Amino acid sequence: MKRFLFFIMSFMSVITFAQQPVELPLWPDGAPNTNGLTGEEQELSPNRVSNVTQPTITVYRAEQPNGMAIIMCPGGGYSLLATDHEGHDMAPWFCGQGITYIVLKYRMPNTYSEVPLSDAEQAMRMVRQHAEEWNISPNKIGIMGASAGGHLASTLATHYNSDTRPDFQILLYPVITMLENTHGGSRDQLLGKNPIREQIQKYSNELQVTSDTPQAFIVLSSDDDGVPPSNGVNYYLALQKNKVPATLHIYPTGGHGWGYRDSFTYKQQWTQELEKWLRDGVVFSEDVEPMLRIGKSYLNTKYVANTLDEDQEEKLIIQPKTVDCVTFVEYVLAQALGSSFTENLQNIRYRDGIINGYPSRLHYTSDWIDNGVRHGFLQDITAENSTYTTKLDLSYMSTHPKLYKQLANSPENVKRIAECEKVLTGKKVHTLPKNKLPDTGLTWIENGDIIAITTSLPGLDIAHVGIAYYIDDNLHLLHASSSLGKVVISEEPLRHMLDNYKSWTGIRVVRMSHPKNNQL
């Protein structure tokens, strides 16, 4: 009897607590974009909201928080929000498990496809900003969505920036693709009646999955005639292909839009499975820094030189299953920056992001760094912390054209490369001599920083690149090793690596910039 009374009192406590949420505006000073809609918000029927012009988050804080939080995106075909069974009704259930639950009231796209995503990104930023106040871990925040809200949730999970990446995703009968098997109404609202191919591919989230996409829980019904089950199934398969932990539950009946309704025959099953997954299935990485987390996912990837020089015509080549020291860092950086991997990679690899023949590729690492700093996605940490400088003197490629496939028989390419070398030669750059780098690194060198090793070889600037990784308080290098033939973590501290090569003179350190500084 006492146990029963305790259960009732605890349950009522959760209910009472969940009925006192806090609603916060997403954009107190005004949103940075518009969907073109004006006028007042409309409640078409109870808990069916449309014409949202002032997006908010409603926060239900758990009485006994376990550090986790979930941001819920209700569905509604991107034309309205079903805020009850796909929103607020779930608050007591999540809070009862110690999870802080947040309902996102986001703006409809009205064919302005970037608007809902910007609201989801801002919600993630706000929750992380309030993490300490709300007793949650900033690294245990998930995104959840139902139907079109599932498309928004999976869009954030595949198009995030470095500060908006969810730590996990929960999708209920989600819209995923914008291809043939999409939900037509959602696509029309998001992209318009006649979307271009690039838009369709960008928002077909099964095509945007990478190895860094957050772990996922997906649930749907086989007889869903609103959103074809292939949406969730193909997303699951894409996650599996990229070795992202995922679980998929498909129930034989239920149709579409059941959410937290008691009328769904399998409510007990899906909620129990989710509870179990949240308790035992979700794994939170110890490596919060994205460059390091993603970089470690490439461990043992095969080293192959010159993978970018296979074709005579210069084009963006993406071959992350075989890397050299530079392409390894490029692929990791392109993923860590979030949003579009392909666009990021082109902006990283080519001068001003423009492909204009072989010389437009940033062959010299100093040029590569300058381009990243100029466009705001790299920060020159050495320049801010070291007083040691050296002048660049670059000529190696133009004076050794037979070593390069695209230079060997192209005087024009040699001429253009020589012009690039001339622009860089004489430029003063900050370095750190190797005798100034202790085994333990330095306080201003952080996990995930990009390390470029300088060289005394005539005509060259950088001999090798990798990613900083501290082990037992010593600074090591995560890198693609030509001698070992794969991506490894150095067995010895970086300082010892430098001493092993007489021509290696020191390092330059650059860091991925916060996305607010990204001007691309």
Coordinates of C-alpha atoms in Angstrom, one line a residue:
M1 CA 0.0 0.0 0.0
K2 CA 2.8 2.4 0.9
R3 CA 4.5 1.6 -2.4
F4 CA 1.3 2.3 -4.3
L5 CA 0.8 5.6 -2.5
F6 CA 4.4 6.5 -3.2
F7 CA 3.9 5.8 -6.9
I8 CA 0.7 7.9 -7.1
M9 CA 2.4 10.8 -5.3
S10 CA 5.4 10.6 -7.6
F11 CA 3.2 10.4 -10.7
M12 CA 1.2 13.5 -9.5
S13 CA 4.4 15.3 -8.8
V14 CA 5.6 14.7 -12.3
I15 CA 2.2 15.8 -13.8
T16 CA 2.1 19.0 -11.7
F17 CA 5.7 19.8 -12.5
A18 CA 5.1 19.2 -16.2
Q19 CA 2.1 21.5 -16.2
Q20 CA 4.3 24.5 -15.3
P21 CA 6.5 24.9 -18.3
V22 CA 8.4 28.0 -19.3
E23 CA 7.9 29.4 -22.8
L24 CA 10.8 31.4 -24.3
P25 CA 11.0 33.3 -27.6
L26 CA 13.6 31.9 -30.0
W27 CA 14.5 35.2 -31.5
P28 CA 13.8 38.0 -28.9
D29 CA 15.4 40.6 -31.2
G30 CA 13.8 39.3 -34.4
A31 CA 14.6 36.3 -36.6
P32 CA 17.4 36.6 -39.2
N33 CA 15.2 35.5 -42.0
T34 CA 11.5 35.4 -43.0
N35 CA 9.0 33.0 -44.5
G36 CA 7.0 35.8 -46.0
L37 CA 4.0 35.1 -43.7
T38 CA 2.4 38.0 -41.7
G39 CA -0.5 38.5 -39.4
E40 CA -1.4 36.7 -36.2
E41 CA -0.8 33.1 -35.3
Q42 CA -3.9 30.9 -35.9
E43 CA -5.3 28.0 -34.1
L44 CA -7.2 26.1 -36.8
S45 CA -8.6 23.7 -34.2
P46 CA -7.6 22.7 -30.7
N47 CA -3.8 22.2 -30.7
R48 CA -3.5 22.8 -34.4
V49 CA -1.4 25.9 -34.9
S50 CA -0.6 27.7 -38.2
N51 CA 0.9 30.9 -39.3
V52 CA 3.6 30.9 -36.6
T53 CA 5.5 34.2 -36.8
Q54 CA 7.0 34.2 -33.3
P55 CA 8.7 30.8 -32.8
T56 CA 9.3 29.6 -29.2
I57 CA 10.5 26.8 -27.1
T58 CA 8.4 25.5 -24.2
V59 CA 10.7 23.9 -21.6
Y60 CA 9.5 21.2 -19.2
R61 CA 12.2 20.7 -16.6
A62 CA 12.5 17.3 -15.0
E63 CA 12.2 17.3 -11.3
Q64 CA 15.1 14.8 -11.0
P65 CA 17.2 15.5 -14.1
N66 CA 19.5 12.8 -15.4
G67 CA 21.4 15.3 -17.6
M68 CA 19.5 14.5 -20.9
A69 CA 17.3 16.9 -22.9
I70 CA 15.1 16.4 -26.0
I71 CA 13.8 19.0 -28.4
M72 CA 10.6 17.9 -30.0
C73 CA 9.4 19.1 -33.4
P74 CA 5.7 18.4 -33.9
G75 CA 4.5 17.4 -37.4
G76 CA 1.8 18.9 -39.6
G77 CA 3.0 18.7 -43.2
Y78 CA 5.1 21.9 -42.9
S79 CA 1.8 23.8 -43.0
L80 CA 0.7 23.6 -39.3
L81 CA 1.8 22.1 -36.0
A82 CA 0.1 19.3 -34.1
T83 CA 1.2 20.4 -30.7
D84 CA -0.7 17.9 -28.5
H85 CA 0.0 14.2 -29.3
E86 CA 3.2 15.2 -31.2
G87 CA 4.3 17.8 -28.6
H88 CA 3.2 18.7 -25.2
D89 CA 1.4 15.5 -24.3
M90 CA 4.7 13.7 -24.1
A91 CA 6.2 16.0 -21.4
P92 CA 5.2 14.0 -18.3
W93 CA 6.5 10.8 -19.8
F94 CA 9.9 12.2 -20.6
C95 CA 10.2 14.3 -17.3
G96 CA 9.3 11.1 -15.4
Q97 CA 12.5 9.6 -16.7
G98 CA 14.6 12.6 -15.7
I99 CA 14.7 14.0 -19.2
T100 CA 14.2 17.7 -19.7
Y101 CA 11.7 18.0 -22.6
I102 CA 11.4 21.0 -24.9
V103 CA 8.7 21.6 -27.5
L104 CA 9.7 23.6 -30.5
K105 CA 7.1 25.8 -32.1
Y106 CA 8.8 26.5 -35.4
R107 CA 7.8 28.7 -38.3
M108 CA 6.4 27.1 -41.5
P109 CA 8.7 27.2 -44.5
N110 CA 6.1 28.6 -47.0
T111 CA 8.8 27.5 -49.6
Y112 CA 11.5 29.4 -47.7
S113 CA 13.3 26.1 -46.9
E114 CA 15.9 27.5 -44.6
V115 CA 13.4 29.0 -42.1
P116 CA 12.4 25.8 -40.1
L117 CA 16.0 24.7 -39.9
S118 CA 17.2 28.0 -38.6
D119 CA 14.6 27.8 -35.8
A120 CA 15.8 24.2 -34.9
E121 CA 19.4 25.4 -34.9
Q122 CA 18.5 28.3 -32.6
A123 CA 16.6 26.0 -30.3
M124 CA 19.7 23.8 -30.0
R125 CA 21.9 26.8 -29.2
M126 CA 19.5 28.1 -26.6
V127 CA 19.2 24.7 -24.8
R128 CA 23.0 24.5 -24.7
Q129 CA 23.3 28.0 -23.4
H130 CA 20.9 27.2 -20.6
A131 CA 22.4 23.8 -19.9
E132 CA 23.9 24.6 -16.5
E133 CA 20.8 26.5 -15.4
W134 CA 18.5 23.6 -16.4
N135 CA 20.8 20.9 -14.9
I136 CA 21.4 19.2 -18.3
S137 CA 24.6 18.2 -20.0
P138 CA 25.3 20.3 -23.2
N139 CA 26.5 17.0 -24.8
K140 CA 23.4 15.0 -24.1
I141 CA 20.8 16.9 -26.1
G142 CA 18.7 15.1 -28.7
I143 CA 16.4 16.2 -31.5
M144 CA 13.0 14.5 -32.0
G145 CA 10.3 14.9 -34.6
A146 CA 7.2 13.3 -36.0
S147 CA 6.2 13.3 -39.7
A148 CA 7.2 16.6 -41.2
G149 CA 8.7 17.4 -37.8
G150 CA 10.8 14.2 -38.3
H151 CA 12.1 15.8 -41.5
L152 CA 13.1 18.9 -39.6
A153 CA 14.7 16.8 -36.9
S154 CA 16.6 14.7 -39.5
T155 CA 17.6 17.9 -41.3
L156 CA 19.2 19.3 -38.2
A157 CA 20.9 15.9 -37.7
T158 CA 22.4 16.0 -41.2
H159 CA 22.8 19.7 -41.8
Y160 CA 24.1 20.9 -38.5
N161 CA 26.9 23.4 -37.7
S162 CA 29.6 22.6 -35.2
D163 CA 27.6 24.1 -32.3
T164 CA 24.1 22.8 -33.4
R165 CA 24.9 19.0 -33.8
P166 CA 22.4 17.0 -31.8
D167 CA 23.8 14.2 -29.8
F168 CA 21.0 11.8 -30.9
Q169 CA 17.8 11.8 -32.9
I170 CA 14.4 10.2 -32.4
L171 CA 12.1 10.0 -35.4
L172 CA 8.4 9.0 -35.5
Y173 CA 7.1 8.0 -38.9
P174 CA 9.4 10.7 -40.5
V175 CA 9.4 12.4 -43.8
I176 CA 13.0 12.0 -44.9
T177 CA 13.3 12.2 -48.7
M178 CA 12.3 14.8 -51.2
L179 CA 12.5 12.3 -54.1
E180 CA 9.8 10.1 -55.4
N181 CA 8.6 8.5 -52.2
T182 CA 8.2 11.8 -50.3
H183 CA 5.1 13.3 -48.7
G184 CA 4.0 15.6 -51.4
G185 CA 2.4 18.2 -49.2
S186 CA 5.5 18.6 -47.1
R187 CA 7.7 18.9 -50.1
D188 CA 5.5 21.5 -51.7
Q189 CA 5.5 23.6 -48.5
L190 CA 9.2 23.2 -48.1
L191 CA 10.5 23.6 -51.7
G192 CA 7.6 24.7 -53.8
K193 CA 5.8 23.1 -56.7
N194 CA 8.8 23.0 -59.0
P195 CA 12.0 22.6 -56.9
I196 CA 15.3 22.4 -58.6
R197 CA 17.5 19.3 -58.5
E198 CA 20.0 20.8 -56.0
Q199 CA 17.2 21.6 -53.5
I200 CA 15.7 18.1 -53.8
Q201 CA 19.0 16.5 -53.1
K202 CA 19.9 18.8 -50.3
Y203 CA 16.8 18.1 -48.3
S204 CA 16.7 14.4 -49.1
N205 CA 18.3 13.6 -45.8
E206 CA 19.1 10.0 -46.6
L207 CA 21.6 11.4 -49.1
Q208 CA 23.2 13.7 -46.5
V209 CA 24.2 11.0 -43.9
T210 CA 27.9 10.8 -42.9
S211 CA 29.8 8.9 -40.3
D212 CA 29.3 11.8 -37.9
T213 CA 25.5 11.8 -38.2
P214 CA 24.0 11.4 -34.7
Q215 CA 22.8 8.0 -33.5
A216 CA 19.1 7.4 -34.2
F217 CA 15.9 5.7 -32.9
I218 CA 13.3 5.4 -35.7
V219 CA 9.7 4.0 -35.3
L220 CA 6.9 3.7 -37.9
S221 CA 4.0 1.6 -39.1
S222 CA 4.0 -0.7 -42.2
D223 CA 0.6 0.5 -43.2
D224 CA 1.4 4.2 -43.2
D225 CA -0.3 5.6 -46.2
G226 CA 0.6 9.2 -45.4
V227 CA 4.3 9.0 -45.4
P228 CA 5.7 5.9 -47.2
P229 CA 7.6 3.7 -44.7
S230 CA 10.5 3.7 -47.2
N231 CA 11.4 7.1 -45.8
G232 CA 12.4 5.8 -42.4
V233 CA 13.7 2.5 -43.8
N234 CA 16.1 4.1 -46.3
Y235 CA 17.3 6.6 -43.7
Y236 CA 18.1 3.7 -41.4
L237 CA 20.0 1.9 -44.2
A238 CA 22.0 5.1 -44.9
L239 CA 22.9 5.3 -41.2
Q240 CA 24.0 1.6 -41.3
K241 CA 26.0 2.2 -44.4
N242 CA 27.9 5.0 -42.6
K243 CA 28.3 2.9 -39.5
V244 CA 26.1 5.2 -37.4
P245 CA 24.4 3.3 -34.5
A246 CA 20.7 3.2 -35.2
T247 CA 17.6 1.2 -34.2
L248 CA 14.5 0.7 -36.3
H249 CA 11.1 -0.5 -35.1
I250 CA 8.3 -1.2 -37.6
Y251 CA 4.8 -2.1 -36.3
P252 CA 2.3 -3.9 -38.6
T253 CA -0.6 -1.5 -38.2
G254 CA -1.2 2.0 -36.9
G255 CA -1.1 4.1 -40.0
H256 CA 0.2 7.6 -39.7
G257 CA 0.2 10.3 -37.0
W258 CA -0.4 8.3 -33.9
G259 CA 2.2 10.1 -31.8
Y260 CA 1.5 9.7 -28.1
R261 CA -2.2 8.7 -28.6
D262 CA -3.6 5.8 -26.5
S263 CA -5.5 4.6 -29.6
F264 CA -2.2 3.4 -31.2
T265 CA -2.2 -0.3 -30.5
Y266 CA 1.5 -0.4 -30.1
K267 CA 1.9 2.6 -27.8
Q268 CA 3.2 0.5 -24.9
Q269 CA 5.7 -1.3 -27.1
W270 CA 7.2 1.8 -28.8
T271 CA 7.5 3.8 -25.6
Q272 CA 9.1 0.9 -23.7
E273 CA 11.6 0.4 -26.6
L274 CA 12.4 4.1 -26.5
E275 CA 12.7 4.1 -22.8
K276 CA 15.1 1.2 -23.0
W277 CA 17.1 2.9 -25.8
L278 CA 17.4 6.1 -23.9
R279 CA 18.6 4.2 -20.9
D280 CA 20.9 1.7 -22.4
G281 CA 21.2 2.3 -26.2
V282 CA 22.5 5.8 -26.4
V283 CA 26.2 6.2 -26.2
F284 CA 27.7 9.6 -25.6
S285 CA 31.2 10.2 -27.0
E286 CA 33.9 11.3 -24.6
D287 CA 35.3 13.4 -27.5
V288 CA 33.2 16.4 -27.6
E289 CA 35.5 18.3 -29.9
P290 CA 34.2 17.6 -33.4
M291 CA 37.5 17.5 -35.3
L292 CA 38.8 14.9 -32.8
R293 CA 35.6 12.9 -32.7
I294 CA 35.3 12.7 -36.5
G295 CA 39.0 12.2 -37.0
K296 CA 39.1 9.2 -34.8
S297 CA 36.3 7.6 -36.9
Y298 CA 38.9 7.5 -39.7
L299 CA 41.4 5.4 -37.8
N300 CA 42.8 2.6 -39.9
T301 CA 41.6 4.2 -43.1
K302 CA 44.0 3.3 -45.9
Y303 CA 46.7 5.7 -46.9
V304 CA 46.9 6.3 -50.7
A305 CA 48.8 9.2 -52.2
N306 CA 47.7 11.3 -55.1
T307 CA 44.0 10.4 -55.1
L308 CA 43.1 13.9 -56.3
D309 CA 45.2 13.6 -59.4
E310 CA 43.5 10.7 -61.2
D311 CA 41.7 12.7 -63.8
Q312 CA 43.3 15.3 -66.2
E313 CA 40.2 17.6 -65.7
E314 CA 40.2 19.3 -62.4
K315 CA 37.0 18.5 -60.4
L316 CA 36.0 17.9 -56.8
I317 CA 37.0 14.4 -55.9
I318 CA 35.6 12.8 -52.8
Q319 CA 37.2 9.5 -51.7
P320 CA 37.2 9.3 -47.9
K321 CA 37.9 5.6 -47.9
T322 CA 41.5 6.3 -49.1
V323 CA 43.3 9.4 -47.8
D324 CA 46.7 11.1 -47.6
C325 CA 47.7 13.4 -44.8
V326 CA 46.0 16.5 -46.4
T327 CA 42.8 14.9 -47.7
F328 CA 42.3 13.2 -44.3
V329 CA 42.3 16.6 -42.6
E330 CA 40.1 18.1 -45.3
Y331 CA 37.5 15.4 -45.0
V332 CA 37.4 15.7 -41.2
L333 CA 37.1 19.5 -41.4
A334 CA 34.4 19.4 -44.0
Q335 CA 32.3 17.1 -41.8
A336 CA 33.0 19.0 -38.6
L337 CA 31.9 22.3 -40.2
G338 CA 28.5 20.7 -40.7
S339 CA 25.8 21.7 -43.2
S340 CA 26.8 20.6 -46.7
F341 CA 29.9 18.3 -46.8
T342 CA 30.4 18.8 -50.5
E343 CA 30.2 22.6 -50.4
N344 CA 32.5 22.7 -47.3
L345 CA 35.0 20.5 -49.0
Q346 CA 35.1 22.6 -52.2
N347 CA 35.5 25.8 -50.1
I348 CA 38.3 24.1 -48.1
R349 CA 40.2 22.7 -51.1
Y350 CA 40.0 25.4 -53.7
R351 CA 40.9 29.1 -53.6
D352 CA 37.8 31.1 -52.7
G353 CA 35.8 27.9 -53.3
I354 CA 36.1 28.2 -57.1
I355 CA 37.3 25.3 -59.3
N356 CA 39.2 26.7 -62.2
G357 CA 41.8 24.2 -63.3
Y358 CA 44.6 22.4 -61.4
P359 CA 46.2 25.7 -60.1
S360 CA 43.0 26.7 -58.3
R361 CA 43.5 23.9 -55.9
L362 CA 45.3 25.0 -52.7
H363 CA 48.5 22.9 -53.1
Y364 CA 50.6 24.7 -50.6
T365 CA 49.4 24.3 -47.0
S366 CA 50.2 28.0 -46.2
D367 CA 47.9 29.0 -49.1
W368 CA 45.3 26.5 -47.7
I369 CA 45.5 28.1 -44.3
D370 CA 45.3 31.7 -45.7
N371 CA 42.2 30.7 -47.6
G372 CA 40.5 29.2 -44.5
V373 CA 41.4 32.2 -42.3
R374 CA 40.2 34.7 -45.0
H375 CA 36.8 33.0 -45.3
G376 CA 36.4 32.6 -41.6
F377 CA 36.4 28.8 -41.0
L378 CA 40.0 28.6 -39.8
Q379 CA 41.7 30.5 -37.0
D380 CA 45.5 30.9 -37.0
I381 CA 46.3 30.0 -33.4
T382 CA 50.1 30.2 -33.8
A383 CA 49.8 33.8 -35.0
E384 CA 48.0 34.6 -31.7
N385 CA 50.4 32.8 -29.4
S386 CA 53.9 32.6 -30.9
T387 CA 56.4 35.4 -31.5
Y388 CA 58.5 33.2 -33.8
T389 CA 58.2 33.9 -37.5
T390 CA 59.6 32.8 -40.8
K391 CA 59.3 34.0 -44.4
L392 CA 57.9 31.7 -47.0
D393 CA 60.0 30.8 -50.0
L394 CA 58.0 28.6 -52.3
S395 CA 59.1 27.1 -55.6
Y396 CA 59.0 23.3 -55.3
M397 CA 56.1 22.6 -57.6
S398 CA 57.2 24.9 -60.5
T399 CA 60.8 23.7 -60.3
H400 CA 59.8 19.9 -60.1
P401 CA 57.0 19.7 -62.6
K402 CA 57.8 16.1 -63.6
L403 CA 56.7 15.0 -60.1
Y404 CA 53.1 16.2 -60.8
K405 CA 50.9 14.6 -63.4
Q406 CA 49.1 17.8 -64.2
L407 CA 52.3 19.8 -64.5
A408 CA 54.5 17.4 -66.5
N409 CA 53.0 18.3 -69.9
S410 CA 51.4 21.6 -69.2
P411 CA 53.6 24.7 -69.3
E412 CA 50.5 26.8 -68.7
N413 CA 49.8 25.0 -65.4
V414 CA 53.4 25.4 -64.4
K415 CA 53.2 29.1 -65.2
R416 CA 50.1 29.6 -63.1
I417 CA 51.5 27.6 -60.2
A418 CA 54.7 29.7 -60.3
E419 CA 52.5 32.8 -60.1
C420 CA 50.8 31.4 -57.0
E421 CA 54.2 30.7 -55.5
K422 CA 55.4 34.2 -56.2
V423 CA 52.3 35.7 -54.4
L424 CA 53.1 33.6 -51.3
T425 CA 56.9 34.0 -51.3
G426 CA 58.1 36.6 -48.8
K427 CA 55.0 36.4 -46.7
K428 CA 55.8 36.3 -43.0
V429 CA 54.0 33.5 -41.0
H430 CA 54.1 32.6 -37.3
T431 CA 55.6 29.3 -36.4
L432 CA 56.6 27.4 -33.3
P433 CA 60.1 25.9 -33.4
K434 CA 60.2 22.2 -32.4
N435 CA 62.6 22.9 -29.6
K436 CA 59.9 25.1 -28.0
L437 CA 57.3 22.3 -28.0
P438 CA 57.3 20.1 -24.9
D439 CA 55.9 16.6 -24.8
T440 CA 53.0 17.9 -22.9
G441 CA 52.1 20.4 -25.6
L442 CA 51.2 24.0 -24.7
T443 CA 48.0 25.4 -23.1
W444 CA 47.0 27.2 -26.3
I445 CA 47.2 24.0 -28.4
E446 CA 43.9 22.1 -27.9
N447 CA 42.4 18.7 -28.8
G448 CA 41.3 18.8 -32.4
D449 CA 43.6 21.6 -33.6
I450 CA 45.1 21.1 -37.0
I451 CA 48.9 20.7 -36.8
A452 CA 51.0 21.6 -39.9
I453 CA 54.6 20.6 -39.6
T454 CA 57.1 23.0 -41.1
T455 CA 60.1 21.9 -43.1
S456 CA 63.5 23.2 -44.2
L457 CA 63.3 21.4 -47.6
P458 CA 64.0 24.0 -50.3
G459 CA 60.9 25.4 -51.9
L460 CA 58.4 23.8 -49.5
D461 CA 56.5 25.2 -46.5
I462 CA 54.8 22.2 -44.9
A463 CA 55.9 18.5 -44.8
H464 CA 53.0 16.9 -43.0
V465 CA 49.6 17.6 -41.4
G466 CA 47.4 16.0 -38.7
I467 CA 45.2 16.6 -35.7
A468 CA 46.2 17.4 -32.2
Y469 CA 45.3 14.6 -29.7
Y470 CA 46.3 14.6 -26.0
I471 CA 46.9 11.2 -24.4
D472 CA 47.9 11.0 -20.7
D473 CA 48.7 14.8 -20.8
N474 CA 51.1 14.4 -23.7
L475 CA 50.4 15.9 -27.2
H476 CA 50.2 13.2 -29.9
L477 CA 49.2 13.4 -33.6
L478 CA 46.2 11.8 -35.2
H479 CA 47.3 11.6 -38.9
A480 CA 47.4 9.6 -42.1
S481 CA 50.8 8.0 -42.0
S482 CA 52.5 7.0 -45.3
S483 CA 55.0 4.7 -43.6
L484 CA 52.3 2.8 -41.7
G485 CA 49.9 3.0 -44.6
K486 CA 46.8 4.1 -42.7
V487 CA 45.3 6.7 -40.3
V488 CA 46.9 6.3 -36.8
I489 CA 47.5 8.0 -33.6
S490 CA 51.2 8.5 -33.1
E491 CA 52.7 6.2 -30.5
E492 CA 55.1 8.8 -29.3
P493 CA 54.4 12.4 -28.5
L494 CA 54.5 14.9 -31.4
R495 CA 57.7 16.5 -30.1
H496 CA 59.5 13.1 -30.5
M497 CA 58.1 12.8 -34.0
L498 CA 59.6 16.1 -34.9
D499 CA 63.0 15.1 -33.6
N500 CA 63.0 12.0 -35.8
Y501 CA 63.1 14.1 -38.9
K502 CA 66.0 16.6 -39.3
S503 CA 64.1 18.6 -41.9
W504 CA 61.0 19.0 -39.7
T505 CA 61.6 22.4 -38.1
G506 CA 58.4 23.2 -36.1
I507 CA 54.7 23.5 -36.4
R508 CA 51.8 25.8 -37.3
V509 CA 48.6 25.4 -35.5
V510 CA 45.1 26.4 -36.9
R511 CA 41.7 25.7 -35.4
M512 CA 38.2 25.3 -36.9
S513 CA 36.4 28.6 -36.3
H514 CA 33.0 28.9 -34.6
P515 CA 30.4 28.9 -37.3
K516 CA 29.3 32.5 -36.5
N517 CA 32.7 33.5 -38.0
N518 CA 32.1 31.5 -41.1
Q519 CA 31.7 33.9 -44.0
L520 CA 31.4 31.3 -46.8

